[in-house]
Every structure is written in C-alpha cells, then in structure tokens.
Amino acid sequence: MKRLDRIHSSADVKALSADVLPELCQELREAVLETVSRNGGHLASSLGAVELTVALHRVYDSATDRLVFDVGHQCYAHKLLTGRRDRFDTLRQLGGLAGFPRPNESPDDAAISGHASTSVSVALGMARARTLLGEDYGVVAVIGDGALTGGVAYEGLSDCGSSGEDILVLLNDNAMSISENVGGMSLLLAKVRVRPGYLRFKRFYRRTVGRYRILYRMLHRIKEWVKDLALPDNMFEDMGFYYLGPVDGHDVKALERVIDYARSIGGPVLLHVCTKKGKGYAPAEEDPARYHGVGPFDPARGVDVGQKENFSSVFGAALVELAEDDGRIAAVTAAMTDGTGLDDFARRFPKRFFDVGIAEGHAAAMCAGLAQQGMRPVFAVYSSFLQRAYDMLIHDVALSGVHVVFAVDRAGLVGADGETHQGAFDVGYLCSVPGLRLWAPSSYAELRGMLRLALAAPGPAAVRYPRGGEGVYKGDSSGQDTAQLRPGGDLTLVTYGILVNEALCAAETLAGEGIDAAVLKLNRLDQPDLEPVLASAARTGRLLVLEDSARAGGMGTRILAELARRGVALRGSRLLDLGDGVVPHGEVAQLRAMLGQDAPGVARAARELVRG
Ligand SMILES: Cc1ncc(C[n+]2csc(CCOP(=O)(O)OP(=O)(O)O)c2C)c(N)n1
C-alpha cells in the first residue's frame, strides 16, 4: 500500500514524519500524471504546486481553515490529500471529480474557482466573515503570477493589505501564465526573485532584535530607509503586506517552516514561492505551455505535437489572411494565444499582436482605444472569460460604437472543464449590447465568411464559435441572416452554430419515420431575421428551438415572444437549451445526450411534439 492511500485529510498529512514528505510528493506526482495522462486535465500547474500543497496541509487544516486556490487548476494534489484518492481516476468525467475546486464535492474545497484572479478577494471576504462572527480559523489564497496580471487581483490585494486581517497570500511564481507570463508585474517579480538570503536574515532579525521593542522599531525605520534606497520597490510591502520570500517552492520541509512562520506573524502576509511549472515530469518542465492543459496521452511518449484543424485554428489562419491585406487589423488576447489560435498571427505580425495578460476587461477597453484611433482590433477570447468584460463591452465599445470585433471562442459546451468554462451566457450578454452585431457560424467556411463580414462594416461585432471541429454540415450560408437548410411541413426546427449537425441528423431520422421537419438556421443573432421562422412556425404549428445557450437571453424565448406579439398560435413548442446555464463537466457528446440536445434527443422531442 502506498503512503498516499493512507492519507485522507490534512490531519493525516500532519501525522507524517517530515522525512517522508519528499516521498509523499513523489507519489502525488505519479498519481497526477497517471490520471491526467488517461483523462486529460491541467498537468503542469498541478505538478508545480505539489510541495506547496503538502506544506499548506502541514500547517493548515483544509476541513476548518479555508484554502482558496486561484483558477483552481493546480488543486489535484489537494484533492488527492483530502479523501478523494479512491475517486481520482474519475477526474473530469461525467459524474466524477471536477477538475477544479468545488465545495459541493468536498468541504475541503473552500470556494469555487475556474476563472483567474479572484482568490484574494474571496479569501479576504472569508477572513472578514471570520472576524465579524468571532470565529477562529486560518485563511489562505494561493495565486499564480499569471493570475496576478488580472486587475481583480489588485483590487483584492489593495483592500487586503490594509485590512488588518490575518490572511496569507501565497504567490506561486513560476514565471509562466499558460504561455510565458507578460507585463510589468512579471518584470517586477523577476527582480524580486534575486533575493534568496534575505528571508533567512529577516527571520533571524525578527527573533533576536524583536525582543527589544524600542530598538526594534528604531532599527526597523532605518532598515526601511536603507531598503528603499538599496532594493527594488516591493509593491506588496507598499500595499501593507508583510512580505516573505522568495523561497524555493520545491523544498517541502523549508516551505512548511516558512508557512508556519508566516501564519505566526498575523495580519496580511504575502509569501512569495518560486516553483517550476511541470516539475517532476521532464517533457512538462521543458515545455510547460504545451502541458498546461492536455488531452489523454502516453506519458512515455508525451503529448502529440501536431494540431488538428478546429474552429480556433481556422479563425487564426483566416485572421492572418485578412491582416496581410489590411494593416489596420490587430489581434488581442488575454493570455490565451495558443488556445485561441493566434500563435501564427503573433509570429507573423508581432507589432500588431497584443497579449495583455489575464485581463479581459482591459483588453476590451484597449480595443476600444485602438479602434477609436483607426485600427481594426480583433479580440479573440473564450465565451466564459469575456463575461468579465461585460461593462467594457457596453461602456467603452458600444456607447461610442467603435469597430471592435470579438472572436468568441468556446461558445456553447466545452466539456470537461465544466461549469465555470461552459460558454452558456454569451448569446444573452452579447445580444444585450447596443448596436453589436452577432454571428454564429456552423462551419469553417461560415466562420471565415462571418469574420469578413464583422470586419467589413463599422461598429461593434462578434462571431461566436464552438470548441473543436466542424461536423457533417460544411456549407456556407454566411450571406443570409437566416437560412433554410431543409423544408418540412410537420414541424419547424430552429437552431444555430454547431448544433445544426444534431438538427440535420435528427431531421433525417424523423424523415425516415414520416415526419417532415423544416430546419432553419440563424446566422445573425442580434437582430435575427425571424420572418422565415415565423412563416414556417405558422405553417407547421409546431416549433422546436435547439441552442447551446442558457434559456434566459437565448433565442428560444425571443422567438416565442415574437410569435406571441404577432398573434401566431402554435399547437406546441419545445425549447432545447442549456436551462439555467450551469452545466457540469463531462464529454460534450455525453452532456448533449444528458440534456437531450443530441440527434436522438432532438428527434425524441420532435416526435413528442408531432404525435402529442
Ligand atoms: C478570467 C480568466 N481568463 C483566462 C483564464 C485561462 N487561464 C487558465 S490558467 C491561466 C494561467 C494562469 O497562470 P498562473 O496563475 O501563473 O498559474 P500557473 O498555471 O502558472 O500555475 C489562464 C490564462 C482563466 N482561467 N480565467
């Protein structure tokens, strides 16, 4: 039996002798690699955070203390140590463990995460609740240097530094976001990293001189003065944190000592820990960006280097082509160069390419500025991450009507990343932005055509497309706002985007049973051309709307409202959508089947409508 198999809680980690901790870390790495190589997941971040996780469990107890993991993709060791070892092989699978912390999965998961940069704010709220309710437990935020490029992190740090709350912010600095980290903060951290002996001295100094309060205070002032002159500015200290570090994030015993010391200080403490992303698995250490998030792979051979064609890569290639002819086109990403297919653009047009860090709000506002002054910015961003820029969409882009194009990737279901990453809300939030044109391509050809349309006419525009590749539908109806793909007199089936494939397949099955379903596809969603839809619905008397959007703000309710407004009475209608938009993790095909959005589910709903 392995050591890890006997560990079910922080208390079990604490009970171990310090000498066996490196062995435990090794077992954790093996377990992470074994499962992630089978199920896919966030490998490099979790491998890099093994020692700091073990050390945190030695000092804190996650059952009562609150450990808040930023983004949460580094939490696999934490899951393995807190009673989920036996289910770890279900990671990211439908009904299995989530790839991110989930309080409804375990009380040891303090908070939901999945989106970056919120941990300090959430942890500070917990610390304040503790104080107000007169309780006593530790609160820790674990945040990466990549997440520190997000503005929300600064809002949290600014408030936290002056809060007086006992709280530890553990900065996991591996100099990497998904790709290499960017921006002024990463430069600042690089400078700070060169002070290894400083912490040792600081501890010794506090222990010895700290006994003599007046002398300590006097020397402290002199020290601050000398430090201001001699050392680079430390933003964290200036914000009110007691800064500790930088320390080696892979020396588990030393980490335990320093975390213990940090806890004893009281007030807001920032501990700067340096780690290596991908630690312990050579291919991931060498190329941490490639091993950030992976699909299943053979650990002996490493991940496949060849990239398959998908909507992201087709978007990237199309944008390169357009940018060759138009020097005003600039591409913007919020730390997702590879994921959004912009890697080639970045190489070809480095001056017109901007990775702004995990800063979607800033990216949208910066695009407004670029557009205002004559450029044609295209911000490629995942649907769920663009949620963070909603105010900038309205305030900076829409109100001035500037020509910014949003390439909204991962729209609809994304699968194993789960509820934080499903692109369930973009149809609703984009359609509510005044003057924004929104297209939903169903094929690569349509993505190219609609991107062209979005760039051709002035004003804000967005093109939403899914994760993965196209299906059997490879047509191009981008010239029409609404396209009829199939005639039919028994039922009107309306859909858009990638779900067209399920709709067509269902219609084929239904035709074999003598049910003729008209299939209509919406290409423009902001001001949809509903005439063909209304005409068909009036004719067939039955309407089925299939969409990968939450019901609120989706097209189904809009179509029904329009029918009601025009006094068109239906014999029956069904909305096959994402409900409240909270969809768990699992393979996309499984989720579709579960939601009744796959071809058999659509056919079933159609049968029920037609046959009553
Ligand atoms: C708001 C938001 N935008 C983008 C992402 C995608 N994303 C996930 S992890 C990550 C990089 C995080 O870097 P860091 O915080 O340094 O953690 P590391 O993986 O290096 O441990 C990014 C950009 C996200 N999760 N949330």
PDB file of C-alpha atoms in Angstrom, residues 9-11 14 53-69 78 82 84 103 106-111 122-123 126-127 130 135-142 166-168 259-260 263-264:
ATOM      1  CA  SER A   9      -7.126  14.651   5.380  1.00  0.00           C
ATOM      2  CA  SER A  10      -4.808  17.433   6.483  1.00  0.00           C
ATOM      3  CA  ALA A  11      -4.546  15.674   9.841  1.00  0.00           C
ATOM      4  CA  LYS A  14       0.439  16.365   9.645  1.00  0.00           C
ATOM      5  CA  THR A  53       0.126  21.998  -1.273  1.00  0.00           C
ATOM      6  CA  VAL A  54       1.648  19.430   1.087  1.00  0.00           C
ATOM      7  CA  ALA A  55       3.286  22.190   3.140  1.00  0.00           C
ATOM      8  CA  LEU A  56      -0.034  24.049   3.409  1.00  0.00           C
ATOM      9  CA  HIS A  57      -1.707  20.899   4.701  1.00  0.00           C
ATOM     10  CA  ARG A  58       1.068  20.514   7.293  1.00  0.00           C
ATOM     11  CA  VAL A  59       0.299  23.960   8.711  1.00  0.00           C
ATOM     12  CA  TYR A  60      -3.391  24.412   7.959  1.00  0.00           C
ATOM     13  CA  ASP A  61      -6.345  22.045   8.059  1.00  0.00           C
ATOM     14  CA  SER A  62      -8.488  22.392   4.964  1.00  0.00           C
ATOM     15  CA  ALA A  63     -11.523  20.983   6.786  1.00  0.00           C
ATOM     16  CA  THR A  64     -11.675  24.052   9.013  1.00  0.00           C
ATOM     17  CA  ASP A  65      -9.176  26.542   7.613  1.00  0.00           C
ATOM     18  CA  ARG A  66     -10.005  27.992   4.232  1.00  0.00           C
ATOM     19  CA  LEU A  67      -7.581  27.344   1.352  1.00  0.00           C
ATOM     20  CA  VAL A  68      -8.688  29.293  -1.719  1.00  0.00           C
ATOM     21  CA  PHE A  69      -6.989  28.199  -4.933  1.00  0.00           C
ATOM     22  CA  HIS A  78      -5.117  18.925  -2.702  1.00  0.00           C
ATOM     23  CA  THR A  82      -8.432  15.201   1.107  1.00  0.00           C
ATOM     24  CA  ARG A  84     -10.677  11.780  -2.936  1.00  0.00           C
ATOM     25  CA  PRO A 103     -17.378  22.997  -2.319  1.00  0.00           C
ATOM     26  CA  SER A 106     -15.890  18.289  -0.672  1.00  0.00           C
ATOM     27  CA  PRO A 107     -15.943  20.542   2.388  1.00  0.00           C
ATOM     28  CA  ASP A 108     -12.159  20.769   1.938  1.00  0.00           C
ATOM     29  CA  ASP A 109     -12.719  22.874  -1.191  1.00  0.00           C
ATOM     30  CA  ALA A 110     -13.218  26.327   0.268  1.00  0.00           C
ATOM     31  CA  ALA A 111     -14.533  28.046  -2.848  1.00  0.00           C
ATOM     32  CA  VAL A 122     -12.803  35.641  -1.894  1.00  0.00           C
ATOM     33  CA  ALA A 123     -10.273  34.826   0.838  1.00  0.00           C
ATOM     34  CA  MET A 126     -13.844  34.808   4.366  1.00  0.00           C
ATOM     35  CA  ALA A 127     -11.335  36.403   6.727  1.00  0.00           C
ATOM     36  CA  ARG A 130     -14.430  35.044  10.467  1.00  0.00           C
ATOM     37  CA  GLU A 135     -14.543  32.623  14.778  1.00  0.00           C
ATOM     38  CA  ASP A 136     -11.028  31.326  14.580  1.00  0.00           C
ATOM     39  CA  TYR A 137      -9.536  29.697  11.511  1.00  0.00           C
ATOM     40  CA  GLY A 138      -6.812  30.372   9.003  1.00  0.00           C
ATOM     41  CA  VAL A 139      -7.425  31.807   5.532  1.00  0.00           C
ATOM     42  CA  VAL A 140      -5.072  31.364   2.598  1.00  0.00           C
ATOM     43  CA  ALA A 141      -5.232  32.481  -1.037  1.00  0.00           C
ATOM     44  CA  VAL A 142      -2.954  30.579  -3.421  1.00  0.00           C
ATOM     45  CA  ASP A 166      -4.874  37.525   9.417  1.00  0.00           C
ATOM     46  CA  ILE A 167      -4.556  36.172   5.937  1.00  0.00           C
ATOM     47  CA  LEU A 168      -1.836  34.503   3.927  1.00  0.00           C
ATOM     48  CA  ILE A 259       4.406  28.875   6.073  1.00  0.00           C
ATOM     49  CA  ASP A 260       4.307  28.130   9.782  1.00  0.00           C
ATOM     50  CA  ARG A 263       0.982  32.123   9.994  1.00  0.00           C
ATOM     51  CA  SER A 264       2.542  33.223  13.269  1.00  0.00           C
TER      52      SER A 264
END
